[in-house]
mmCIF file of C-alpha atoms and ligand atoms in Angstrom:
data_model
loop_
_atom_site.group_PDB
_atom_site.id
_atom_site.type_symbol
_atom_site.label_atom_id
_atom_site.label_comp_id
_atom_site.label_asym_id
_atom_site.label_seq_id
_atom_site.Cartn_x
_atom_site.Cartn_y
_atom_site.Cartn_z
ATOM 1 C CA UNK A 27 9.080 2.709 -12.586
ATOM 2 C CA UNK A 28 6.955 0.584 -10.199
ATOM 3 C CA UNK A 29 3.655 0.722 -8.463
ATOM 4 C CA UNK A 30 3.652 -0.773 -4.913
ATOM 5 C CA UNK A 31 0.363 -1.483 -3.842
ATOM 6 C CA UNK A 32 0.116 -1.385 0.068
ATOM 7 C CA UNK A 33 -2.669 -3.331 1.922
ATOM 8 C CA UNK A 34 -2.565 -1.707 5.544
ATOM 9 C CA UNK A 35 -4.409 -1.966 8.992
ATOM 10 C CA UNK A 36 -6.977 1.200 8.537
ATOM 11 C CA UNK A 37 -5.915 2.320 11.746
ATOM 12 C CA UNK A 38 -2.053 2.562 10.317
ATOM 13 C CA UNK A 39 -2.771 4.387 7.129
ATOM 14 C CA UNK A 40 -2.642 7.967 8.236
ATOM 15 C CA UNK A 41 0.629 7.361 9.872
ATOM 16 C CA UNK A 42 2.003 5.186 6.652
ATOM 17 C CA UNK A 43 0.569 8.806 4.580
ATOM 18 C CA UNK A 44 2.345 11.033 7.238
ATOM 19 C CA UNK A 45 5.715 9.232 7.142
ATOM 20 C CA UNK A 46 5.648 9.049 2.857
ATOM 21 C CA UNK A 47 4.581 12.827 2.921
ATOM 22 C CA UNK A 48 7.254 13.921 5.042
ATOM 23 C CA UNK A 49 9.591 12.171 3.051
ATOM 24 C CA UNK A 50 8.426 13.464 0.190
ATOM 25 C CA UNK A 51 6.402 11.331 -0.920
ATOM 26 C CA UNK A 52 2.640 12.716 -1.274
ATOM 27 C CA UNK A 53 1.149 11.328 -4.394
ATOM 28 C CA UNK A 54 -0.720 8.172 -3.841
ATOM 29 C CA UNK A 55 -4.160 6.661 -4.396
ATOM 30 C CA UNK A 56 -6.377 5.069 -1.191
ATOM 31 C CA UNK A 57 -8.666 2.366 -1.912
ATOM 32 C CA UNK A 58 -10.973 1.231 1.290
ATOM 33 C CA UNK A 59 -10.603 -2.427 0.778
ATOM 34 C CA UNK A 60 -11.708 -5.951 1.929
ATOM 35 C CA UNK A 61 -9.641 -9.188 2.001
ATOM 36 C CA UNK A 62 -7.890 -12.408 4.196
ATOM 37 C CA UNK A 63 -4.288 -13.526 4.270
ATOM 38 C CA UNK A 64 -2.993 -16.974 5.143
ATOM 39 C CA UNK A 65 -5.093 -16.701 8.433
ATOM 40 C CA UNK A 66 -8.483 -17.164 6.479
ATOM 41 C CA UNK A 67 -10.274 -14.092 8.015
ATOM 42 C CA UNK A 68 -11.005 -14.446 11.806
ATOM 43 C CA UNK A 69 -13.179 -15.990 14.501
ATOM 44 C CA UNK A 70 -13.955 -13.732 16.740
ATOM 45 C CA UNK A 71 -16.470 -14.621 19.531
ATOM 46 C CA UNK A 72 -17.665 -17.749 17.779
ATOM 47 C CA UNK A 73 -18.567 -15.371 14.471
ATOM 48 C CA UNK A 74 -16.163 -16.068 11.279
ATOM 49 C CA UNK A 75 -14.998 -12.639 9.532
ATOM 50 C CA UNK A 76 -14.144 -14.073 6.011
ATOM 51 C CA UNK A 77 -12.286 -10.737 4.925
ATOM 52 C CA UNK A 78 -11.000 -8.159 6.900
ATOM 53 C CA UNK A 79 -11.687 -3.935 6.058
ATOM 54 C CA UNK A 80 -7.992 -2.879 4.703
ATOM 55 C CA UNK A 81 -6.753 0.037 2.997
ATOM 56 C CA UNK A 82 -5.112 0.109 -0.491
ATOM 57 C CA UNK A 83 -2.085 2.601 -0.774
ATOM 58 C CA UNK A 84 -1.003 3.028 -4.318
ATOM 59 C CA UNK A 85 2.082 5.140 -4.960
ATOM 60 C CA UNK A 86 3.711 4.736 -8.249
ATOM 61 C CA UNK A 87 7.629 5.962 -7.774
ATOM 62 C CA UNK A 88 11.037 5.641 -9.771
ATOM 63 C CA UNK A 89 12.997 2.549 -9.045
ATOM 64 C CA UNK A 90 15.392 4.006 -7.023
ATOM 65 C CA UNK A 91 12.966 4.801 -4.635
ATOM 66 C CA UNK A 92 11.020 1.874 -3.813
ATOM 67 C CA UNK A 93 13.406 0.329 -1.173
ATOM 68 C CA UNK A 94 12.881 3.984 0.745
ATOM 69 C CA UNK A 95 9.096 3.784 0.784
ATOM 70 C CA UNK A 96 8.449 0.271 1.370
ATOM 71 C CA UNK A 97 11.038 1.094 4.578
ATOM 72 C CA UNK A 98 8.729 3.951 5.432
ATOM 73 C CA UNK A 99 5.301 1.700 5.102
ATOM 74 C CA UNK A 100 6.754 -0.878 6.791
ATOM 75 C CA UNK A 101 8.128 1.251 9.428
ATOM 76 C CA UNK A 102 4.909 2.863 10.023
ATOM 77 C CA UNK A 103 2.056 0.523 9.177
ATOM 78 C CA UNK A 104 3.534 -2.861 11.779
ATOM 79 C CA UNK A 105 2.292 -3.446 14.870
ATOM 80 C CA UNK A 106 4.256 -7.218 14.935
ATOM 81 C CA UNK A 107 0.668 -8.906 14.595
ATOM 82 C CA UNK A 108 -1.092 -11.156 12.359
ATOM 83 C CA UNK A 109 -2.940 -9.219 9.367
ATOM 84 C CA UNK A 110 -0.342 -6.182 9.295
ATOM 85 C CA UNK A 111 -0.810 -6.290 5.715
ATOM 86 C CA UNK A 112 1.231 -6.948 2.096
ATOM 87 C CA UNK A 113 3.391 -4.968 0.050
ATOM 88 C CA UNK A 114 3.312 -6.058 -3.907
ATOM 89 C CA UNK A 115 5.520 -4.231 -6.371
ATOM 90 C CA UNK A 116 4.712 -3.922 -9.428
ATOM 91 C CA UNK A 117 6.907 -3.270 -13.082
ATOM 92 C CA UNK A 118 5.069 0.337 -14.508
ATOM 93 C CA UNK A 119 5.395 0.861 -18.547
ATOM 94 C CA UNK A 120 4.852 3.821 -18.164
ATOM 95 C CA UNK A 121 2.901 6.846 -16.774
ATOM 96 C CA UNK A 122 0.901 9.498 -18.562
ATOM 97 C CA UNK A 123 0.023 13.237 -16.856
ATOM 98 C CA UNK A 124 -3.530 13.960 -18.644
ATOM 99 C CA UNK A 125 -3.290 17.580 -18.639
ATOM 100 C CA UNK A 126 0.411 18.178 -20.453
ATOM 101 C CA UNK A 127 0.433 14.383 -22.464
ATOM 102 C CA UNK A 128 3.865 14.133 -20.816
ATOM 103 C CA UNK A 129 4.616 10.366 -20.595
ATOM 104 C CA UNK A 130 7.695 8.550 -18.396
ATOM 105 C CA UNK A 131 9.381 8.911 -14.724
ATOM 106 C CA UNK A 132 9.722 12.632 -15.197
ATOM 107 C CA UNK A 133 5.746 13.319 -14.752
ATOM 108 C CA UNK A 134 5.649 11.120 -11.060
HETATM 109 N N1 ATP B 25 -1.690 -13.520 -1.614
HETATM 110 C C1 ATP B 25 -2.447 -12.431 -1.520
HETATM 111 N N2 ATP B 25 -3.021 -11.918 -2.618
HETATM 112 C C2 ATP B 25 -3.777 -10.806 -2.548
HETATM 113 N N3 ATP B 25 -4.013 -10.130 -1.428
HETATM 114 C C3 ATP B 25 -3.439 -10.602 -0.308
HETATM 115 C C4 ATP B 25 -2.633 -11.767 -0.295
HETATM 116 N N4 ATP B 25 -2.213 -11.970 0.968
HETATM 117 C C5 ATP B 25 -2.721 -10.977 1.707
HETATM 118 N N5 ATP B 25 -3.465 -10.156 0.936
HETATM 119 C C6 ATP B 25 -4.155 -8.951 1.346
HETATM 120 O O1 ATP B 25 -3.436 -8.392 2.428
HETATM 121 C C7 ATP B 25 -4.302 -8.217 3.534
HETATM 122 C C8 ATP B 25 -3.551 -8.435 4.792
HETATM 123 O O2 ATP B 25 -2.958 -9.690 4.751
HETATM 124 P P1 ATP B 25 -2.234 -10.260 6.034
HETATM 125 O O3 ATP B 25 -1.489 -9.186 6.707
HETATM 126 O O4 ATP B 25 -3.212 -11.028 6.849
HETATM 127 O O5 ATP B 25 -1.177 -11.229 5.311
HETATM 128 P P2 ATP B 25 -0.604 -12.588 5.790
HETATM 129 O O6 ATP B 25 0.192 -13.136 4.658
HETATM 130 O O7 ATP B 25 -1.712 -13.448 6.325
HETATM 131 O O8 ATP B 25 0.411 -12.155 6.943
HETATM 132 P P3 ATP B 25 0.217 -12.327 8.536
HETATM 133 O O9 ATP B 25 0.594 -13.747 8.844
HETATM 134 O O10 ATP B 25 1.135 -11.319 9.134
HETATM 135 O O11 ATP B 25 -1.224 -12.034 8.845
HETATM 136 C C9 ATP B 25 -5.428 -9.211 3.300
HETATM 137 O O12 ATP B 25 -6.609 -8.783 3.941
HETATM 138 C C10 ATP B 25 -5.579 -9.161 1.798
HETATM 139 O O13 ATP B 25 -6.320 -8.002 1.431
HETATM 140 MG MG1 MG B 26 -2.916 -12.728 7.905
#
């Protein structure tokens, strides 16, 4: 399993949610987040931003799916410009429902 953690434009994460939910893909977790990429934050009429407002998308999936989502968040969250946002992936041991103690890819 792996856990891709998203960092989108706010503007772009309904339509990053949209395009995962009508593929099928509705479990996640949304973090409003702050941060700066390679650009350092921004200048902006003389004023420096150091971090930027983001959001966090955290879907956990099986391996065979990751190449479909990150397609889908890509496709949806780019506008072509600077601070678009990062996709990690990361490995998942394993995942835990609370409510049945069910553990592995068959709870996602
Ligand atoms: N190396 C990193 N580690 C952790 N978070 C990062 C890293 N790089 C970017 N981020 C996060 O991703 C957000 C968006 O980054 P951003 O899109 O500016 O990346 P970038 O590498 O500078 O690409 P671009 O040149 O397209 O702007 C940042 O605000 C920050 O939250
Ligand atoms: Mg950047």
């Amino acid at each position: 399993m792996k856990m891709i953690l998203a960092i989108v434009r706010p503007e772009k994460a309904k339509e990053v949610e949209d395009g995962l939910k009508a593929a099928g893909f509705s479990s996640l977790t949304e973090i409003s987040v702050r941060g700066r990429g390679k650009q350092q934050g921004i200048v902006i009429g003389g004023m420096k931003y150091e971090k930027l407002p983001k959001e966090l998308l955290m879907i956990t999936c099986q391996d065979s799916e990751l190449d479909q989502i990150t397609e889908i968040i890509i496709k949806q969250g780019r506008t072509g410009n600077i601070g678009d946002g990062k996709i990690f992936v990361i490995n998942v041991e394993d995942v835990i429902t609370i409510r049945a103690g069910e553990h592995g890819e068959k709870t996602l």
